[in-house]
PDB file of C-alpha atoms in Angstrom:
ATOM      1  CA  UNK F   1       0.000   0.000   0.000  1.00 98.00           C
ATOM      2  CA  UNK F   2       0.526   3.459  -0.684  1.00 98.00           C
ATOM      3  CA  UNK F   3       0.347   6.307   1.137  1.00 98.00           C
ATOM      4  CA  UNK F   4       1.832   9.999   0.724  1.00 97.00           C
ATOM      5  CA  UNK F   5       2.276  12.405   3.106  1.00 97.00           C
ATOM      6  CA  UNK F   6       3.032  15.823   3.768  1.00 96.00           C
ATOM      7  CA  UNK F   7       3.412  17.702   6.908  1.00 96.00           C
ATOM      8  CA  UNK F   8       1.516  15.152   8.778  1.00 96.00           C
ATOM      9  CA  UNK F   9       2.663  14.789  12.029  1.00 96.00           C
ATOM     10  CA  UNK F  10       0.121  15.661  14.124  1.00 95.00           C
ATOM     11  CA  UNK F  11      -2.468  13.636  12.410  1.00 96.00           C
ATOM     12  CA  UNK F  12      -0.362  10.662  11.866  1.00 96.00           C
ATOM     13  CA  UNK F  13      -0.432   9.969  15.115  1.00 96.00           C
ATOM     14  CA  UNK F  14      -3.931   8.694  15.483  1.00 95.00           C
ATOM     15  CA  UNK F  15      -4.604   7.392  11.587  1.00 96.00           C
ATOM     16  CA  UNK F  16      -1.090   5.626  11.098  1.00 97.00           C
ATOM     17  CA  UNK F  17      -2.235   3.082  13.631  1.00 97.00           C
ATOM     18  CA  UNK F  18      -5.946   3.139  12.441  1.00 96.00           C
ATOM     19  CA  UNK F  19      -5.017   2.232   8.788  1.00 97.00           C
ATOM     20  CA  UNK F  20      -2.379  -0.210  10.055  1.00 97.00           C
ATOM     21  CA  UNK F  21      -5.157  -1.714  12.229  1.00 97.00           C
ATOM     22  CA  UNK F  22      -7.371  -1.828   9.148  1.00 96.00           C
ATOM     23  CA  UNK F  23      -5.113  -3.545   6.597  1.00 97.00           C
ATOM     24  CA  UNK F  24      -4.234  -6.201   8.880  1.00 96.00           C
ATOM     25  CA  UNK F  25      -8.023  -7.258   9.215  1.00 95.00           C
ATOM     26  CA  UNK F  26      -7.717  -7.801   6.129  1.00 97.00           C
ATOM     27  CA  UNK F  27      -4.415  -9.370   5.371  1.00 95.00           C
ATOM     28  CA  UNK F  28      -1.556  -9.874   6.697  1.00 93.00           C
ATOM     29  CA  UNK F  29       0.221 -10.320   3.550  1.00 95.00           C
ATOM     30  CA  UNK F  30       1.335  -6.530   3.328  1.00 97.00           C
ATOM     31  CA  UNK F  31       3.024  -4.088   3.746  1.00 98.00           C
ATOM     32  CA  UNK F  32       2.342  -0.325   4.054  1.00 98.00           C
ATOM     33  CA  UNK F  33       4.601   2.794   2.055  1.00 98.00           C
ATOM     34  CA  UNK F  34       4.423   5.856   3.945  1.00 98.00           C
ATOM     35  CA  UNK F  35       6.017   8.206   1.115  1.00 98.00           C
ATOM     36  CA  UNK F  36       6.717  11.257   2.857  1.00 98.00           C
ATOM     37  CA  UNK F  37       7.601  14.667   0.737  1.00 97.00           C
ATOM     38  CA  UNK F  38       8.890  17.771   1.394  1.00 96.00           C
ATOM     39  CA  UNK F  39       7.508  18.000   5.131  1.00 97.00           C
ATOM     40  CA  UNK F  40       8.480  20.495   7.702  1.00 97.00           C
ATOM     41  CA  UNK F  41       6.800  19.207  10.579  1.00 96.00           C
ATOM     42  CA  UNK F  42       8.797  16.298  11.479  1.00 97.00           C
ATOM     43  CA  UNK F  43       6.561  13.730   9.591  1.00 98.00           C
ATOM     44  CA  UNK F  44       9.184  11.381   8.943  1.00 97.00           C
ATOM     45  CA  UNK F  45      10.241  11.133  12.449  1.00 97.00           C
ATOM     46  CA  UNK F  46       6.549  10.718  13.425  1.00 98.00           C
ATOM     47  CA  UNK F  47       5.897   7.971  10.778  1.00 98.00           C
ATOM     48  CA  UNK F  48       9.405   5.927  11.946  1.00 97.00           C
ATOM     49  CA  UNK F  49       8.354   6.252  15.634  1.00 97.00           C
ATOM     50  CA  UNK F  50       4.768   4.437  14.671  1.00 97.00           C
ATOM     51  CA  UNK F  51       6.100   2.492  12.261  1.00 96.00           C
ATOM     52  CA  UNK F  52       5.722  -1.583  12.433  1.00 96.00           C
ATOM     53  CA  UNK F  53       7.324  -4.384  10.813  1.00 96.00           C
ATOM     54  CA  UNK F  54       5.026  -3.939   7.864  1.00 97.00           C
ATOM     55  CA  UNK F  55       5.650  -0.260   7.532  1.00 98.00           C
ATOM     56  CA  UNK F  56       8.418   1.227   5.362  1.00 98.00           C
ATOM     57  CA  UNK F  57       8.759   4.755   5.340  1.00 98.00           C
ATOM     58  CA  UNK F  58      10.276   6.724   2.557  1.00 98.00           C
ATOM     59  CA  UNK F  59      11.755  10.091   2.153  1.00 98.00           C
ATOM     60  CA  UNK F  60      11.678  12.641  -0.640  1.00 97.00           C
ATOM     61  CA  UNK F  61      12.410  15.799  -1.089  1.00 95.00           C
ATOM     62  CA  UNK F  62      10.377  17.962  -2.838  1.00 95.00           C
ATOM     63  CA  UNK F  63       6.844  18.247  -1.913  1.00 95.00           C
ATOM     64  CA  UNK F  64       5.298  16.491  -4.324  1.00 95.00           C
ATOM     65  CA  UNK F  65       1.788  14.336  -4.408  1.00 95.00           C
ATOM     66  CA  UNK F  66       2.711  12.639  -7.793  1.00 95.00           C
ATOM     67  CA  UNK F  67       6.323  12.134  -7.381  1.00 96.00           C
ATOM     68  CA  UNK F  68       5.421  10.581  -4.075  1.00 97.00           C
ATOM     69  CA  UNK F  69       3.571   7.902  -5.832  1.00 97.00           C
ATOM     70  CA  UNK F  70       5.251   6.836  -8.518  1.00 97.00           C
ATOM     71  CA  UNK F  71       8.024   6.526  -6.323  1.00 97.00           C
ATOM     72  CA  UNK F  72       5.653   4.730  -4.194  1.00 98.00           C
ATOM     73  CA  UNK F  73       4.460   2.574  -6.808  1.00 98.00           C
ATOM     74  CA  UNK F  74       7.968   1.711  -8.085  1.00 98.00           C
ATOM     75  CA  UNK F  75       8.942   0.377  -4.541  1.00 98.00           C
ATOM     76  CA  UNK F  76       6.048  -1.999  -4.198  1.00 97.00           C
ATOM     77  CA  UNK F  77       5.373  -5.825  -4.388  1.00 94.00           C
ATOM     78  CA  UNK F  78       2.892  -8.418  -4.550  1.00 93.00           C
ATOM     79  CA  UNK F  79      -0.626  -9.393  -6.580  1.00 97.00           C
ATOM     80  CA  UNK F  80      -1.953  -5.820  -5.630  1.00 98.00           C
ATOM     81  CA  UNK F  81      -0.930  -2.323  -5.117  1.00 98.00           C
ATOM     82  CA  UNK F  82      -3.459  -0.109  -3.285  1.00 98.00           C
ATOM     83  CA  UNK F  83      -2.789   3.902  -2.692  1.00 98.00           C
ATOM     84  CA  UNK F  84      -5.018   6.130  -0.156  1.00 97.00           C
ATOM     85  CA  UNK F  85      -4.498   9.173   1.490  1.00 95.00           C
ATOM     86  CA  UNK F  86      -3.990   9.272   5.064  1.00 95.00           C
ATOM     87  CA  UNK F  87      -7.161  10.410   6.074  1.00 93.00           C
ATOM     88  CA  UNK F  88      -9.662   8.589   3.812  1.00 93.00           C
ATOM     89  CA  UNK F  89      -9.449   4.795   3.359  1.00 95.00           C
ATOM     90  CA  UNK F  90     -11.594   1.908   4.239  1.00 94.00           C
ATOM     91  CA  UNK F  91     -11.289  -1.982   5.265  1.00 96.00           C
ATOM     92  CA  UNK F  92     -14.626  -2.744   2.536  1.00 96.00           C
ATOM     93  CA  UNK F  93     -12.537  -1.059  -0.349  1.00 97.00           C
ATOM     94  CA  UNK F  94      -9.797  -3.328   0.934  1.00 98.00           C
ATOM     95  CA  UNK F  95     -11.478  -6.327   0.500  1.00 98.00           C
ATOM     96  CA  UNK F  96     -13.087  -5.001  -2.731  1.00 98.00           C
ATOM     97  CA  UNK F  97      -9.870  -5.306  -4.354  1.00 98.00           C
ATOM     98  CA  UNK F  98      -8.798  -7.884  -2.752  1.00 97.00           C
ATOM     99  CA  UNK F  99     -11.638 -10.505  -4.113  1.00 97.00           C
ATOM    100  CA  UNK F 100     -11.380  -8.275  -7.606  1.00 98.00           C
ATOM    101  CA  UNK F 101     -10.609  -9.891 -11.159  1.00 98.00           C
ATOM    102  CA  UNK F 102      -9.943  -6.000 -12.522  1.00 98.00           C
ATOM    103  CA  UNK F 103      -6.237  -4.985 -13.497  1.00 98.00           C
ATOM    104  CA  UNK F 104      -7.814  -1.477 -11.555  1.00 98.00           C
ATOM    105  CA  UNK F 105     -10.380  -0.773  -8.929  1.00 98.00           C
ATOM    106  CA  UNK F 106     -11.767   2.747  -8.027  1.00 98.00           C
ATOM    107  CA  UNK F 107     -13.681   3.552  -4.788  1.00 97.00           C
ATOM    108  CA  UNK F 108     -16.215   5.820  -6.863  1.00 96.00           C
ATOM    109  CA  UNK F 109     -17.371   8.755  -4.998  1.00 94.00           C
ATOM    110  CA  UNK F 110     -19.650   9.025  -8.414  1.00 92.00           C
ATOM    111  CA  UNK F 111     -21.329   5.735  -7.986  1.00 93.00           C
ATOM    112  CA  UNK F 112     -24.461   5.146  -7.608  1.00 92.00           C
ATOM    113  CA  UNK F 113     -24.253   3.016  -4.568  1.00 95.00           C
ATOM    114  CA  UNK F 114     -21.820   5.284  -2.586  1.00 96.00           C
ATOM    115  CA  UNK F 115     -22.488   7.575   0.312  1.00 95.00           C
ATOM    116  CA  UNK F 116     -20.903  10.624   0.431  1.00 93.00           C
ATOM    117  CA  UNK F 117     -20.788  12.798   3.305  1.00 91.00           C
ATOM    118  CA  UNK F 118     -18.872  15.146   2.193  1.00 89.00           C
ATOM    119  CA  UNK F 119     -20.239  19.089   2.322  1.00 89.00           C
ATOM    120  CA  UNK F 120     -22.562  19.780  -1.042  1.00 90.00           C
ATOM    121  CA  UNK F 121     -19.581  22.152  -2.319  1.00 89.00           C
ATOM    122  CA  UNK F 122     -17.050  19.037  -2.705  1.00 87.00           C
ATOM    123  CA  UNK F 123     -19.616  16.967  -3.968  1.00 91.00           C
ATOM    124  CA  UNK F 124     -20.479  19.410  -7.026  1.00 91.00           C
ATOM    125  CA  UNK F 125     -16.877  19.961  -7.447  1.00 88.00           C
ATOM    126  CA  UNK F 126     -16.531  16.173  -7.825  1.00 90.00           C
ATOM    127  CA  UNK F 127     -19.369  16.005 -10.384  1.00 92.00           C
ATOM    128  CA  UNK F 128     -17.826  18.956 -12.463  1.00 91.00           C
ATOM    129  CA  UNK F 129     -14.695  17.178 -12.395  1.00 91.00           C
ATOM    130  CA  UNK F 130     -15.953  14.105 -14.293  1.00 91.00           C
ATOM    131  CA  UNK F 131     -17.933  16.179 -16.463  1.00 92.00           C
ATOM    132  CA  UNK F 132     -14.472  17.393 -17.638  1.00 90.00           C
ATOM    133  CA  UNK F 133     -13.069  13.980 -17.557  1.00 92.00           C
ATOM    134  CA  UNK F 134     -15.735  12.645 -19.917  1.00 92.00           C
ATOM    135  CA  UNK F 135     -15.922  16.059 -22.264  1.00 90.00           C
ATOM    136  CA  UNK F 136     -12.405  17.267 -22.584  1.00 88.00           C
ATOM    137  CA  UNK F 137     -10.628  13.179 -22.807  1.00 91.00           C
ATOM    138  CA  UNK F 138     -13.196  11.039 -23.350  1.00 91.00           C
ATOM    139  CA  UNK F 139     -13.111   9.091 -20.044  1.00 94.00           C
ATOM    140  CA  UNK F 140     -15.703   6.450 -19.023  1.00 95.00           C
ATOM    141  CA  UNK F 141     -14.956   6.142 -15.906  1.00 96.00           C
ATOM    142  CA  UNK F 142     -16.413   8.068 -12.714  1.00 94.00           C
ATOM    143  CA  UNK F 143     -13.612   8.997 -10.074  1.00 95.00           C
ATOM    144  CA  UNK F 144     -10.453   9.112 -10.290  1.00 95.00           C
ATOM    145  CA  UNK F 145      -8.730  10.197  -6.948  1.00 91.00           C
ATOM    146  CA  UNK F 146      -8.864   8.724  -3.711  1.00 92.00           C
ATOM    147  CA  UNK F 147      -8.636   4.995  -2.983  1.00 97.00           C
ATOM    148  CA  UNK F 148      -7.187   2.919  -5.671  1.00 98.00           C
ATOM    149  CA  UNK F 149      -5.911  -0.239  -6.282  1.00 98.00           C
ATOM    150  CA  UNK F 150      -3.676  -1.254  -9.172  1.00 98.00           C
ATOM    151  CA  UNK F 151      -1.994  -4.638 -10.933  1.00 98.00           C
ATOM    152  CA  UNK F 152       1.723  -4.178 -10.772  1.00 98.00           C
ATOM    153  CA  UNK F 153       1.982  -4.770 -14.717  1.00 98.00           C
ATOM    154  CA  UNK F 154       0.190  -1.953 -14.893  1.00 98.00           C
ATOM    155  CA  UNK F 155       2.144   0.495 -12.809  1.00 98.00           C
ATOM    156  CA  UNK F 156       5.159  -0.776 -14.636  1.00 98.00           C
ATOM    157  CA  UNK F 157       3.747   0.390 -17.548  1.00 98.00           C
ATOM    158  CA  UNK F 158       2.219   3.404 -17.090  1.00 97.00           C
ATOM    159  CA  UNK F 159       3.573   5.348 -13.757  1.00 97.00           C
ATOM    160  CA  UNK F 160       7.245   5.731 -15.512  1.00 96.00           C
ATOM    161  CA  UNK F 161       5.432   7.981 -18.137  1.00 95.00           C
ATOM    162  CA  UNK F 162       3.066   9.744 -16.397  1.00 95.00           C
ATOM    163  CA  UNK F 163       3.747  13.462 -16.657  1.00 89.00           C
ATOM    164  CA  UNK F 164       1.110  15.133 -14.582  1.00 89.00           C
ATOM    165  CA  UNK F 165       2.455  15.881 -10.948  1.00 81.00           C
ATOM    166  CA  UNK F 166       0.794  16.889  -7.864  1.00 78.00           C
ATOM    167  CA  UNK F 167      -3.267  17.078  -8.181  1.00 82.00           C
ATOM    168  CA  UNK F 168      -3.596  14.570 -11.344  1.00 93.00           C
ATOM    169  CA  UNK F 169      -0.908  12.227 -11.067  1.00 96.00           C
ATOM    170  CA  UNK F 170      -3.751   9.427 -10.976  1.00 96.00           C
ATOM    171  CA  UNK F 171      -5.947  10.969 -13.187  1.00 96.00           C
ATOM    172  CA  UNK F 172      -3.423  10.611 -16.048  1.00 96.00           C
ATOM    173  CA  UNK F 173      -2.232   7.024 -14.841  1.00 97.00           C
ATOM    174  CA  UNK F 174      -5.778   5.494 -14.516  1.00 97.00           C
ATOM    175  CA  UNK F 175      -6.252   7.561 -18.172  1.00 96.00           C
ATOM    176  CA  UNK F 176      -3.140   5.995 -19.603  1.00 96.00           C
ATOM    177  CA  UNK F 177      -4.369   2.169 -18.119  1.00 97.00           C
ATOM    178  CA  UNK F 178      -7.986   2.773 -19.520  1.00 97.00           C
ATOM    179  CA  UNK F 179      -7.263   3.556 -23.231  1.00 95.00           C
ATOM    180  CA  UNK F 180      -4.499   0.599 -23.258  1.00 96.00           C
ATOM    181  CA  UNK F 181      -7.619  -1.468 -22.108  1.00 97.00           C
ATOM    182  CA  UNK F 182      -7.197  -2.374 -18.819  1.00 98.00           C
ATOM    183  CA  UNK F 183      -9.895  -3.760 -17.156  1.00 98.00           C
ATOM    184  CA  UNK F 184     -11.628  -1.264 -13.998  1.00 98.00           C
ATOM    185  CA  UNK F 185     -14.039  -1.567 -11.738  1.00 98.00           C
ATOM    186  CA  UNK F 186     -15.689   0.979  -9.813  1.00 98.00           C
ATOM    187  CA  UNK F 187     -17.284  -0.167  -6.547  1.00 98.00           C
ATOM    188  CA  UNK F 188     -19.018   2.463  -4.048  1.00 97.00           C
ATOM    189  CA  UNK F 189     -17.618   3.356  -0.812  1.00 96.00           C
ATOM    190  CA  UNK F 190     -18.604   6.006   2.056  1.00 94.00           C
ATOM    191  CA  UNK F 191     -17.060   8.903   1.520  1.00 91.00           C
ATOM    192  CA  UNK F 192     -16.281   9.594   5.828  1.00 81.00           C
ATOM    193  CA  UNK F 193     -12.826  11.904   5.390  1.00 71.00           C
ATOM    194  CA  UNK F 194     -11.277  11.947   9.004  1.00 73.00           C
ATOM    195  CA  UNK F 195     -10.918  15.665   8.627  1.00 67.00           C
ATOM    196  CA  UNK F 196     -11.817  18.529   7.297  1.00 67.00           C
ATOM    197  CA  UNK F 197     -10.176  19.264   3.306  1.00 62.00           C
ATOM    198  CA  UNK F 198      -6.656  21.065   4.177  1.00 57.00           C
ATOM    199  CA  UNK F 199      -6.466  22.430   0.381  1.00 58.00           C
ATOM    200  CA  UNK F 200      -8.704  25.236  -0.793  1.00 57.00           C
ATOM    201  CA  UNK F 201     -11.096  23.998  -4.038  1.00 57.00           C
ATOM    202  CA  UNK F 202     -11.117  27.174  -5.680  1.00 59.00           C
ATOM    203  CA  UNK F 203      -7.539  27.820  -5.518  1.00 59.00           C
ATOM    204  CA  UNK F 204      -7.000  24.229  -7.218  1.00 68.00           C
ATOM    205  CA  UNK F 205      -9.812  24.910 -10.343  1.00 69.00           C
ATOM    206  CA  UNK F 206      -6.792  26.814 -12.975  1.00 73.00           C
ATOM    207  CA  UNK F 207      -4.500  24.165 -12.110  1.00 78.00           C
ATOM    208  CA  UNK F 208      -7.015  21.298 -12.740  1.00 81.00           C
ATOM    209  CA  UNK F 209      -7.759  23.042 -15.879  1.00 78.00           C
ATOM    210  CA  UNK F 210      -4.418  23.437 -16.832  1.00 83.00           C
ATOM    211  CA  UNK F 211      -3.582  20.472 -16.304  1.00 85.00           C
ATOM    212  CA  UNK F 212      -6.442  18.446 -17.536  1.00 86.00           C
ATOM    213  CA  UNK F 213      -5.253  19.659 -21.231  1.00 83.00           C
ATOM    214  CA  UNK F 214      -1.857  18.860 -20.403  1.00 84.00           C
ATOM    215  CA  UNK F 215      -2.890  15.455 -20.089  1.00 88.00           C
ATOM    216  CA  UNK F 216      -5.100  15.535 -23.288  1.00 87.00           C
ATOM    217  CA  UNK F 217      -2.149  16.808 -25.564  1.00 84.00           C
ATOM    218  CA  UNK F 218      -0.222  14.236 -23.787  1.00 82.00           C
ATOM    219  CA  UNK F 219      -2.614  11.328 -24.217  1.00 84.00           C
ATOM    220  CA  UNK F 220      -3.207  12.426 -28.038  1.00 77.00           C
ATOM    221  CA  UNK F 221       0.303  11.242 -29.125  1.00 68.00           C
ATOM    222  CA  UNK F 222      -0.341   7.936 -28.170  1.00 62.00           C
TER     223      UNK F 222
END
């Protein structure tokens, strides 16, 4: 599993050992990636100091969200390879993977199934954002941040070429795995975050833009 994080240490303390506890009632085949970038607070030191034998924790240096997991991603073994932020991630998406035949599984806020509790604001925003996805490249698919879970082959193939950084890292990777025809599923989850956003939406909506046709000039070469 991964897991990025930056300037975290106060709120590692109490969801590092929840999403440890959650993973191993699931498994305990795994191991856990705490990618930490560019943090200030002491993160690191935090994560090591909670850390178990199936926890790794991994320094970079720039704060960066995509760097963080295609490092991440490069670093990790077995059948599946699952990222989450630290304060959204859930033991039913775990198992949805888990018992999956996909080569990628998305815990869609967008489907119909899922509960999301999130305010009405970050809820449109979500909705606006697939609009995009589907309008501007052609996507079929409903989420694309949040909880994922990937085949190796097809981080192998895809993460070492994916150009978008921070905010749509995993846009452009699940992008990149859909039009080479991977197989995804989509399975609901509840949206609970453990927190309050940290990141302002409005501030983000140029550099979504932006970046969104980054990523379609990108994907057209291929």
């Amino acid at each position: 599993m991964v897991v990025p994080v930056h300037n975290e240490a106060s709120f590692l303390r109490s969801a590092l050992p929840s999403l440890i506890e959650a993973t191993a009632g699931v498994t305990e085949d795994y191991e856990i990636l705490v990618i930490e970038n560019g943090s200030t607070d002491g993160t690191a030191d935090v994560a090591r100091e909670l850390a178990t034998d199936s926890v790794r924790v991994v320094e970079l240096e720039q704060p960066d969200k995509g760097e963080a997991l295609r490092r991440g991603f490069a670093l990790a073994t077995g059948t599946w390879v699952i990222s989450v932020d630290i304060d959204y991630f859930s033991v039913e998406f775990f198992r949805a993977v888990l018992a999956s035949d996909a080569d990628v599984v998305i815990g869609s806020k967008r489907d119909r199934d899922s509960e999301d509790r999130r305010p009405l604001i970050r809820r449109f925003a979500t909705w606006v954002f697939n609009l995009l996805l589907r309008v501007v490249l052609g996507s079929r698919v409903s989420d694309t941040h949040g909880m994922l879970g990937f085949r190796p082959w097809v981080l192998e193939k895809h993460s070492p070429i994916t150009v978008s950084g921070t905010d749509l890292f995993d846009t452009e990777l699940i992008l990149r795995a859909e039009r080479d025809g991977a197989k995804i599923e989509e399975v609901p989850v509840v949206v609970a975050e453990l927190r309050e956003a940290r990141s302002g939406l409005f501030g983000r909506i140029p550099r979504t833009l932006r970046g969104l046709l980054r990523i379609r000039r990108s994907l057209s070469r291929l």
